[in-house]
Short mmCIF file of C-alpha atoms and ligand atoms in Angstrom, two decimals:
data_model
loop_
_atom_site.label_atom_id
_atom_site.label_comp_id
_atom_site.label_asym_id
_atom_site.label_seq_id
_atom_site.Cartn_x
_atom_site.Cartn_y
_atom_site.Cartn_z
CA UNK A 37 -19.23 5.53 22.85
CA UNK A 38 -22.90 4.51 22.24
CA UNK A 39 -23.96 3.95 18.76
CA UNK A 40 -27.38 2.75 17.20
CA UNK A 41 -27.30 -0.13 14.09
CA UNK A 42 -30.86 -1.51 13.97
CA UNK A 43 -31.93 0.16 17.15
CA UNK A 44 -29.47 -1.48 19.22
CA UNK A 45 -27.26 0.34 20.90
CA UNK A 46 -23.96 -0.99 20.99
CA UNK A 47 -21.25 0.06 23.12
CA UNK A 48 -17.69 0.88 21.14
CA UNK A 49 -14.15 0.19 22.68
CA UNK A 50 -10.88 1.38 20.81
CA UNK A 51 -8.19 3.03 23.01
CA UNK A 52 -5.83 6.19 22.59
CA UNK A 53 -2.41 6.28 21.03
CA UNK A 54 0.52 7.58 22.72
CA UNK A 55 1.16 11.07 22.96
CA UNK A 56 2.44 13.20 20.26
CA UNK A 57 6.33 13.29 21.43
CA UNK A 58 6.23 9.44 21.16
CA UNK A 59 4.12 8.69 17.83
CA UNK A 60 6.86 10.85 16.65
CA UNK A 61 9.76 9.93 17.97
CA UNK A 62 8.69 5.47 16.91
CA UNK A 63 7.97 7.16 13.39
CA UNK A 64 11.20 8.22 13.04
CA UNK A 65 12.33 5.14 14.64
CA UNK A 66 10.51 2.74 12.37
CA UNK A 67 11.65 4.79 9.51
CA UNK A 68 15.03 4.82 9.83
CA UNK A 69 15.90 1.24 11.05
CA UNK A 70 14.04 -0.32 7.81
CA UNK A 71 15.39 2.00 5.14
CA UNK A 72 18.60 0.22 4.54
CA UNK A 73 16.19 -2.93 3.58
CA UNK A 74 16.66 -4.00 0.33
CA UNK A 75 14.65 -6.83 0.01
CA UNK A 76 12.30 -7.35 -2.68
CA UNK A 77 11.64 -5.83 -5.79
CA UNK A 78 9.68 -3.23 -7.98
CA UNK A 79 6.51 -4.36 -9.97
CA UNK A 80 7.13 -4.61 -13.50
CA UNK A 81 3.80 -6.41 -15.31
CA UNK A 82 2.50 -3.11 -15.75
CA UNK A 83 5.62 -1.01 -17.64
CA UNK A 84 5.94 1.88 -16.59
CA UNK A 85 5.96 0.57 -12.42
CA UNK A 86 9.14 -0.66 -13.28
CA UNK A 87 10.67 2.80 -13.96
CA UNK A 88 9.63 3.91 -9.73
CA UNK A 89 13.15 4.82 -7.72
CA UNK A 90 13.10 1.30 -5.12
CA UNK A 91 14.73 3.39 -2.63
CA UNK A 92 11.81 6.01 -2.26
CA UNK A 93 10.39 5.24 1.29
CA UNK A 94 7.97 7.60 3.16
CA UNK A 95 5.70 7.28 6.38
CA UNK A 96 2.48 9.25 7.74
CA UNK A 97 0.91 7.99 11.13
CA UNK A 98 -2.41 10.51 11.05
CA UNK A 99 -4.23 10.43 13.91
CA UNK A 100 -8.04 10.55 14.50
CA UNK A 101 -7.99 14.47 15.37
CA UNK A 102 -6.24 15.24 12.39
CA UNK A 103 -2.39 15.46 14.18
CA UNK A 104 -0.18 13.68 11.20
CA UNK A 105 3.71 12.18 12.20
CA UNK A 106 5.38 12.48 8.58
CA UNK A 107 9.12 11.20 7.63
CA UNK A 108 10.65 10.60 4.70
CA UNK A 109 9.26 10.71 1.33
CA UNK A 110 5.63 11.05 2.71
CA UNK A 111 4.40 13.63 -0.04
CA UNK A 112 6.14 11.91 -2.56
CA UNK A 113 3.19 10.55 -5.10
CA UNK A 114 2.54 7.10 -6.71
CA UNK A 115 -0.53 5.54 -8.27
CA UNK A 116 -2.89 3.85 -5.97
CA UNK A 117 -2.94 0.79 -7.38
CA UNK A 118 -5.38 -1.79 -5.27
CA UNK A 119 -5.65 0.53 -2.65
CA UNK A 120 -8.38 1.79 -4.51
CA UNK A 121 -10.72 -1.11 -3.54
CA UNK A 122 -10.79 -0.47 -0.53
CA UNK A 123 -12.27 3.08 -0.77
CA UNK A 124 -14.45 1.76 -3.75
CA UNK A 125 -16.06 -0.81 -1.82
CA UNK A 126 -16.51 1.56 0.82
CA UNK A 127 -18.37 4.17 -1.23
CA UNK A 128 -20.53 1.42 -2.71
CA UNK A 129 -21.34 -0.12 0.54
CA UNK A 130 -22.51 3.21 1.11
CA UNK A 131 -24.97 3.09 -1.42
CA UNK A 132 -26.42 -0.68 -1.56
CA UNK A 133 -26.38 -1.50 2.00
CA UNK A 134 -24.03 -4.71 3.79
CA UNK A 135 -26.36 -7.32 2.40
CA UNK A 136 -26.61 -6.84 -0.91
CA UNK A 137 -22.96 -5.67 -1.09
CA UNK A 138 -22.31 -9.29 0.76
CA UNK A 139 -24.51 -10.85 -1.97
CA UNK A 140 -22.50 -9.75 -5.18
CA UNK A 141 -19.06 -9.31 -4.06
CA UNK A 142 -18.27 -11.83 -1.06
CA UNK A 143 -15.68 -11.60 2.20
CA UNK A 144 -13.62 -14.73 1.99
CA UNK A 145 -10.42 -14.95 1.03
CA UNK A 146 -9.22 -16.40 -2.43
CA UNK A 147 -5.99 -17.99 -1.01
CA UNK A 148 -4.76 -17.24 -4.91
CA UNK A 149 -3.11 -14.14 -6.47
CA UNK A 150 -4.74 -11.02 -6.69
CA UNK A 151 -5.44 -11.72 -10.07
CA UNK A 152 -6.02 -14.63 -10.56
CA UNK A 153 -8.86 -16.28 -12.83
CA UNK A 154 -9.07 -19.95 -11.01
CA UNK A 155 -10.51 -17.72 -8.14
CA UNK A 156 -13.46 -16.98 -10.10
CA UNK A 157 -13.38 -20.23 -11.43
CA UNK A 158 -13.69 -22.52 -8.52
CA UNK A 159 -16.37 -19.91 -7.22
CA UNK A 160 -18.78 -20.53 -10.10
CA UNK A 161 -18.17 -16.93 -11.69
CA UNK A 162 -19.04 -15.41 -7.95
CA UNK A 163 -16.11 -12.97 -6.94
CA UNK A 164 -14.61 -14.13 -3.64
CA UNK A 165 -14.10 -10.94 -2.16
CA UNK A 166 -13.50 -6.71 -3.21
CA UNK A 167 -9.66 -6.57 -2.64
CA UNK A 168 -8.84 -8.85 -5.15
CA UNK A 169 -9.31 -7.81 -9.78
CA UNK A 170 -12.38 -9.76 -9.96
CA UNK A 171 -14.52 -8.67 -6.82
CA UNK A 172 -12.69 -5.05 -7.60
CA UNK A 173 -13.96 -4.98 -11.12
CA UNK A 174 -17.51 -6.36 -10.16
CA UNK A 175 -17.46 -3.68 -7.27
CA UNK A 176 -16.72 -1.00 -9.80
CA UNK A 177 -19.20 -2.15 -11.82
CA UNK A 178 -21.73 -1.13 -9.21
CA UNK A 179 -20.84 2.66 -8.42
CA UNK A 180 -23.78 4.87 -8.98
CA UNK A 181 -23.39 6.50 -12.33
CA UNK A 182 -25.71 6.36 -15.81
CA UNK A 183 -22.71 6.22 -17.76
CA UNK A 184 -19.11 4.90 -17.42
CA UNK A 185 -17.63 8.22 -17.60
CA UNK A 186 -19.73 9.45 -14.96
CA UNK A 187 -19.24 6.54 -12.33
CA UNK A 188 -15.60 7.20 -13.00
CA UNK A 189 -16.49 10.88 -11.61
CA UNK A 190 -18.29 9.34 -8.47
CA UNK A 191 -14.94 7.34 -7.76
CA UNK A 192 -12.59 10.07 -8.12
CA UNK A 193 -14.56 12.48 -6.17
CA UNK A 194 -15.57 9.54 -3.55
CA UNK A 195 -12.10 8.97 -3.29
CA UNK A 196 -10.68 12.87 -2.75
CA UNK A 197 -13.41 13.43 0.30
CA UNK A 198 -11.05 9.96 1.49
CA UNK A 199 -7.63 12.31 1.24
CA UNK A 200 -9.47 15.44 1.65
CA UNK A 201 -7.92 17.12 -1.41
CA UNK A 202 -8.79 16.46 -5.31
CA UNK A 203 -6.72 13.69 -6.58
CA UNK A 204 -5.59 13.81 -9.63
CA UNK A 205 -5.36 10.86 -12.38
CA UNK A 206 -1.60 9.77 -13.18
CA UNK A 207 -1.84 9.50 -17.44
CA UNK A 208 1.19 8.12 -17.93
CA UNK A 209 0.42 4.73 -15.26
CA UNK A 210 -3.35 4.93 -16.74
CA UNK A 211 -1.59 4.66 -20.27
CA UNK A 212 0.86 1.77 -19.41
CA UNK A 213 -2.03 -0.20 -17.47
CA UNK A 214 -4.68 0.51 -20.37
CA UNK A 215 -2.25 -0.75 -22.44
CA UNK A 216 -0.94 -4.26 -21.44
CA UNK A 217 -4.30 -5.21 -18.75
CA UNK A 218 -5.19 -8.27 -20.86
CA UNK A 219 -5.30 -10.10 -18.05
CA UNK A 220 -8.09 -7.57 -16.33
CA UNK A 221 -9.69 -7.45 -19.11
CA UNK A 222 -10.64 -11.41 -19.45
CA UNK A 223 -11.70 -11.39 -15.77
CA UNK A 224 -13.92 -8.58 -16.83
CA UNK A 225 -15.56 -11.04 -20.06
CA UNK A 226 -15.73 -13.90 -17.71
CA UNK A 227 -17.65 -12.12 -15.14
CA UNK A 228 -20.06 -10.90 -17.63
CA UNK A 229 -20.51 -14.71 -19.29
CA UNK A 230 -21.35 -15.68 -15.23
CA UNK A 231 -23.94 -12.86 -15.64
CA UNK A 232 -22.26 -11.32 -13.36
CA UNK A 233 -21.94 -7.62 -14.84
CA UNK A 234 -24.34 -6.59 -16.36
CA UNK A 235 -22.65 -3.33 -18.52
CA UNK A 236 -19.66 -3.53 -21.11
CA UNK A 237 -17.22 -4.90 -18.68
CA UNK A 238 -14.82 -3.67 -21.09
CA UNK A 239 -15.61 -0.02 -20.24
CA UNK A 240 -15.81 -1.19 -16.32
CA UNK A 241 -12.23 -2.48 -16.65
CA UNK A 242 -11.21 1.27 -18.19
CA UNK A 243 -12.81 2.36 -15.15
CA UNK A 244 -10.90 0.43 -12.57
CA UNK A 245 -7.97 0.82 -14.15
CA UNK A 246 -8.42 4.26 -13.96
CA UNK A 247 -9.48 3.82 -10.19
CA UNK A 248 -6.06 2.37 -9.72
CA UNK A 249 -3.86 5.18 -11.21
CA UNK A 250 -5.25 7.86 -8.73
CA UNK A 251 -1.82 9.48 -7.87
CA UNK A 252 -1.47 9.20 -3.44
CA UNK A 253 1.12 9.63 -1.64
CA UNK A 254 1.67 8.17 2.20
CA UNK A 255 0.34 11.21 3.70
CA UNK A 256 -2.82 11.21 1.78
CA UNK A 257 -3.27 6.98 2.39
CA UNK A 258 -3.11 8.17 6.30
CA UNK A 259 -5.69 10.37 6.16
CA UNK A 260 -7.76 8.20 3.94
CA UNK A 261 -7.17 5.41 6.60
CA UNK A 262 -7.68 7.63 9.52
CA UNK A 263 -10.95 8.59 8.24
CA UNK A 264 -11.88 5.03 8.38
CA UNK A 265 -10.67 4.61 11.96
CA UNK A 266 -13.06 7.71 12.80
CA UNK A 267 -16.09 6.05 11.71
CA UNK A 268 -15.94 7.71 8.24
CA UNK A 269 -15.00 11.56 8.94
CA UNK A 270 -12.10 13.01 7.36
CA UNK A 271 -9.61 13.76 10.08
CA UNK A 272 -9.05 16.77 8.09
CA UNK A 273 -11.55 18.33 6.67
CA UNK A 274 -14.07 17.07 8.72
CA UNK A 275 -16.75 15.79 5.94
CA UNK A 276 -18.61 12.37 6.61
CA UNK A 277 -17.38 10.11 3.94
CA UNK A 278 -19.26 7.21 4.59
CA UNK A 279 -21.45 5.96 7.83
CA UNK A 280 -19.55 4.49 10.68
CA UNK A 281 -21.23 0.87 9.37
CA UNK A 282 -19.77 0.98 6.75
CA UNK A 283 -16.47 1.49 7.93
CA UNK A 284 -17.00 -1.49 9.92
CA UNK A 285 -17.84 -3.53 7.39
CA UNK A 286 -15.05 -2.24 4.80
CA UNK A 287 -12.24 -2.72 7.90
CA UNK A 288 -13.71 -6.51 8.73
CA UNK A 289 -13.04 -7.05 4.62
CA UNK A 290 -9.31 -5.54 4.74
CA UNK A 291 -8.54 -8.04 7.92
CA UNK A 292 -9.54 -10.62 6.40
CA UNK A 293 -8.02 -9.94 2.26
CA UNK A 294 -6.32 -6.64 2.31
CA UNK A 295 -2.63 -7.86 1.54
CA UNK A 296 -3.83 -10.46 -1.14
CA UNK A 297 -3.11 -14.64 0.13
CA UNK A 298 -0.81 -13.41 3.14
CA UNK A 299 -3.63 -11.32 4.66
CA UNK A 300 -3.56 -14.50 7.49
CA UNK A 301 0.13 -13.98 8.16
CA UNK A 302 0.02 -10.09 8.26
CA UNK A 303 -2.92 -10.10 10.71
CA UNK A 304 -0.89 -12.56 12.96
CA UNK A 305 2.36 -10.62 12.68
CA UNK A 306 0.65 -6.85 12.20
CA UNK A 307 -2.97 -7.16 13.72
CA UNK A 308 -4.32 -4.96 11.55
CA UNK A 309 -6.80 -4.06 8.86
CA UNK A 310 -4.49 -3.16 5.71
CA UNK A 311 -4.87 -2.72 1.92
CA UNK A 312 -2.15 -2.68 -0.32
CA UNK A 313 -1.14 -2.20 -3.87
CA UNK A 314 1.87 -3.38 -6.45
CA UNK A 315 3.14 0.61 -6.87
CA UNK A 316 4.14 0.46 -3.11
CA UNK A 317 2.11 1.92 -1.10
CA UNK A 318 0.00 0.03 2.13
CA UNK A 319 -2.49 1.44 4.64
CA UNK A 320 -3.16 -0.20 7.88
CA UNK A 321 -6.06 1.40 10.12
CA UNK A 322 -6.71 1.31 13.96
CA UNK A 323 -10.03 1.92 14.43
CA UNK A 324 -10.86 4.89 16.76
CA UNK A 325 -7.09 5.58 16.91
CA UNK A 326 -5.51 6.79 13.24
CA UNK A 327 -4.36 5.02 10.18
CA UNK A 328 -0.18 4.82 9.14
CA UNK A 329 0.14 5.20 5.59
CA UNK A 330 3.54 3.41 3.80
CA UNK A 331 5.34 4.05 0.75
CA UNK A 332 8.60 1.86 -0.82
CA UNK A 333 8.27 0.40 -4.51
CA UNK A 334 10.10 -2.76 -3.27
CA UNK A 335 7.58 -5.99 -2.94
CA UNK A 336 7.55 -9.69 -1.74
CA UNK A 337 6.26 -12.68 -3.69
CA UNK A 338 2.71 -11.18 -3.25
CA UNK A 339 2.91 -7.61 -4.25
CA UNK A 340 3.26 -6.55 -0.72
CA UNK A 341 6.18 -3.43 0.06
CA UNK A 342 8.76 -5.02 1.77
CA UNK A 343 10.06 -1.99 4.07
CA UNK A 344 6.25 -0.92 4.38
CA UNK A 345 5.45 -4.48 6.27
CA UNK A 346 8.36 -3.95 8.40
CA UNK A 347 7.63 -0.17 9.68
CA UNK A 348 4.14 -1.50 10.15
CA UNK A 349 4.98 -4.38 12.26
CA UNK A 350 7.68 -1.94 14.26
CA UNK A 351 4.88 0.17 14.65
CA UNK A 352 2.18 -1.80 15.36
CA UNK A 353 3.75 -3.19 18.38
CA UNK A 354 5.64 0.17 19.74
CA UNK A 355 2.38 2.18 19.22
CA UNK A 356 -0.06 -0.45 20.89
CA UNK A 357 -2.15 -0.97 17.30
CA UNK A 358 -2.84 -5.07 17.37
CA UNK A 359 -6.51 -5.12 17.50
CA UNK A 360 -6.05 -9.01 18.94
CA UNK A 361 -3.79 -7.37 21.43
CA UNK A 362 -4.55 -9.31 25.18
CA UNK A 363 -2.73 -8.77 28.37
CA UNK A 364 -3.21 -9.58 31.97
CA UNK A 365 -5.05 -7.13 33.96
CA UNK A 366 -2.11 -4.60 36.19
CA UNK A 367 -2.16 -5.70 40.12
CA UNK A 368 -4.17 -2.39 41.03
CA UNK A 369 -6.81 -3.38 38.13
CA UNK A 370 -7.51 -6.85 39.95
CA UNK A 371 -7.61 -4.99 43.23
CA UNK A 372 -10.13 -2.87 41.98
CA UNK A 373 -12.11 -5.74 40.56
CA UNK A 374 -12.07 -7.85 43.45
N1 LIG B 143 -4.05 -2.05 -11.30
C1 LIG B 143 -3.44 -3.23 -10.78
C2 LIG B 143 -3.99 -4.48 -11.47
O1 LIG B 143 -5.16 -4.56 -11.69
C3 LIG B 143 -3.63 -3.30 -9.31
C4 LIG B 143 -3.04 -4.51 -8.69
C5 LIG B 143 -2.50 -4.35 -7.32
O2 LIG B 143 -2.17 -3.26 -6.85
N2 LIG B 143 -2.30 -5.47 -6.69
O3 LIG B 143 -3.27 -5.38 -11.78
#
């Protein structure tokens, strides 16, 4: 496929996924070989996480033309947690443009916890990157909106085109979080003493926090993905999110930070651009192809889902999804090239 950034045209190269019978059949495959995994366990910093059932586990695989492979507890819902960012940054790259967005926020990688305040520290008061509380807050900060309340509006309606269906705000996980997010709330002051947001970062902090307890379920972090993967059209509904750019630019950020300081190890296990969040859930996206969406409270040392790693590595390699993916060319290809 041709497409036109700055009046070049560049050429685009993705690949298919197998056909229906099989995305199926390794869905239900991945599925049930990692739900006896026990490994890990639920997030408990913010209250009320602590309460989620660790054996809930549910799949989606949706595909770029809408087709969705669903097991488990797929349509059971959770709060988005850091997932957010992702579609946040998105819908701000959307409106300021890669530069500016590159400017404020940053790409790299902290190599520290998601929330951690020596990352914004050692970076004189610059956010390293969008996926982790500081870039996240300062990215909130920018959503178009006069007032906090309306910005909060942008984000929930930015991020229901993403799913296309209206999510709705979990109260109870927005109460818990609003409650005990001391530690977001410092990041928030000590961006603004860096001049770094210019509003109450207080009220940006409410917003985010907000952002995070959008209630998802695997299905809908599918289609959200897959709508990435197709250049920013909802697989289902068939609304342009966001411009194919900037689905570019938000997948080259969620290679390189989506699952916190072991986004290095899950791109050379996985191959994958992936975002995920302490309530459980991951997305990983192949572009042009479909996005899987992963649900299972239990995490590693980094807030990643335990089970939801596995299926994705399972499926990553039976479904053909590692971007960095390189194998020799078949005989009758170097016949034909000779
Ligand atoms: N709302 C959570 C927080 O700010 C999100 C963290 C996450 O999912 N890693 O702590």
């Amino acid at each position: 496929m041709d497409i036109d950034v700055d009046g070049v045209a560049q050429q685009v190269s993705t690949g298919r996924l197998p056909g229906w019978d099989r995305v199926e059949a390794l869905v239900r495959e991945a599925h049930q070989t990692y739900s006896s995994a026990t490994a890990g366990a639920v997030a408990d910093y913010i209250p009320v996480l602590a309460a989620a059932d660790p054996e809930l586990f549910g799949l989606c695989v949706a595909e770029v033309d809408g087709g969705l492979h669903q097991v488990g507890d797929a349509e059971v819902t959770f709060s988005i947690q850091s997932i957010s960012k992702a579609f946040v940054y998105a819908l701000v790259c959307e409106t300021f443009g890669h530069e500016e967005v590159l400017e404020r926020v940053g790409v790299n990688n902290t190599g520290l916890a998601f929330n951690s305040v020596m990352a914004v520290e050692l970076n004189g008061g610059h956010p390293r990157n969008p996926m982790v509380n500081a870039g996240a807050i300062a990215t909130t900060a920018m959503m178009p909106g006069a007032t906090p309340a309306e910005q909060w509006q942008q984000i929930r309606d930015g991020l229901s085109r993403f799913a296309g269906h209206p999510l709705e705000l979990d109260e109870e996980v927005y109460r818990s979080e609003a409650a005990t997010n001391l530690r977001n709330r410092a990041i928030g002051r000590l961006l603004q003493s860096y001049g770094r947001i210019a509003v109450d970062p207080l009220e940006v902090v409410d917003t985010y926090t907000r952002q995070c307890s959008l209630r998802v379920s695997a299905r809908d972090l599918a289609v959200m993905g897959a709508t990435l993967a197709d250049g920013g059209v909802n697989p289902l509904t068939g609304e342009r999110v966001v411009s194919a750019q900037v689905c570019t630019d938000t997948l080259a950020v969620l290679a390189s930070t989506g699952m916190y300081e072991n986004s290095g190890e899950w791109l050379f296990e996985i191959g994958l651009p992936a975002k995920s969040g302490v309530s459980g859930g991951i997305v990983a996206i192949a572009p042009g192809k479909g996005a899987l969406g992963t649900f299972s409270p239990r995490l590693d040392a980094a807030g990643n889902s335990v089970r939801g790693q596995r299926a994705a590595a399972h499926l990553s390699r039976t479904l053909g999804l590692n971007v960095f993916a390189s194998t020799a060319r078949s005989p009758e290809r170097q016949e034909q090239d000779r």
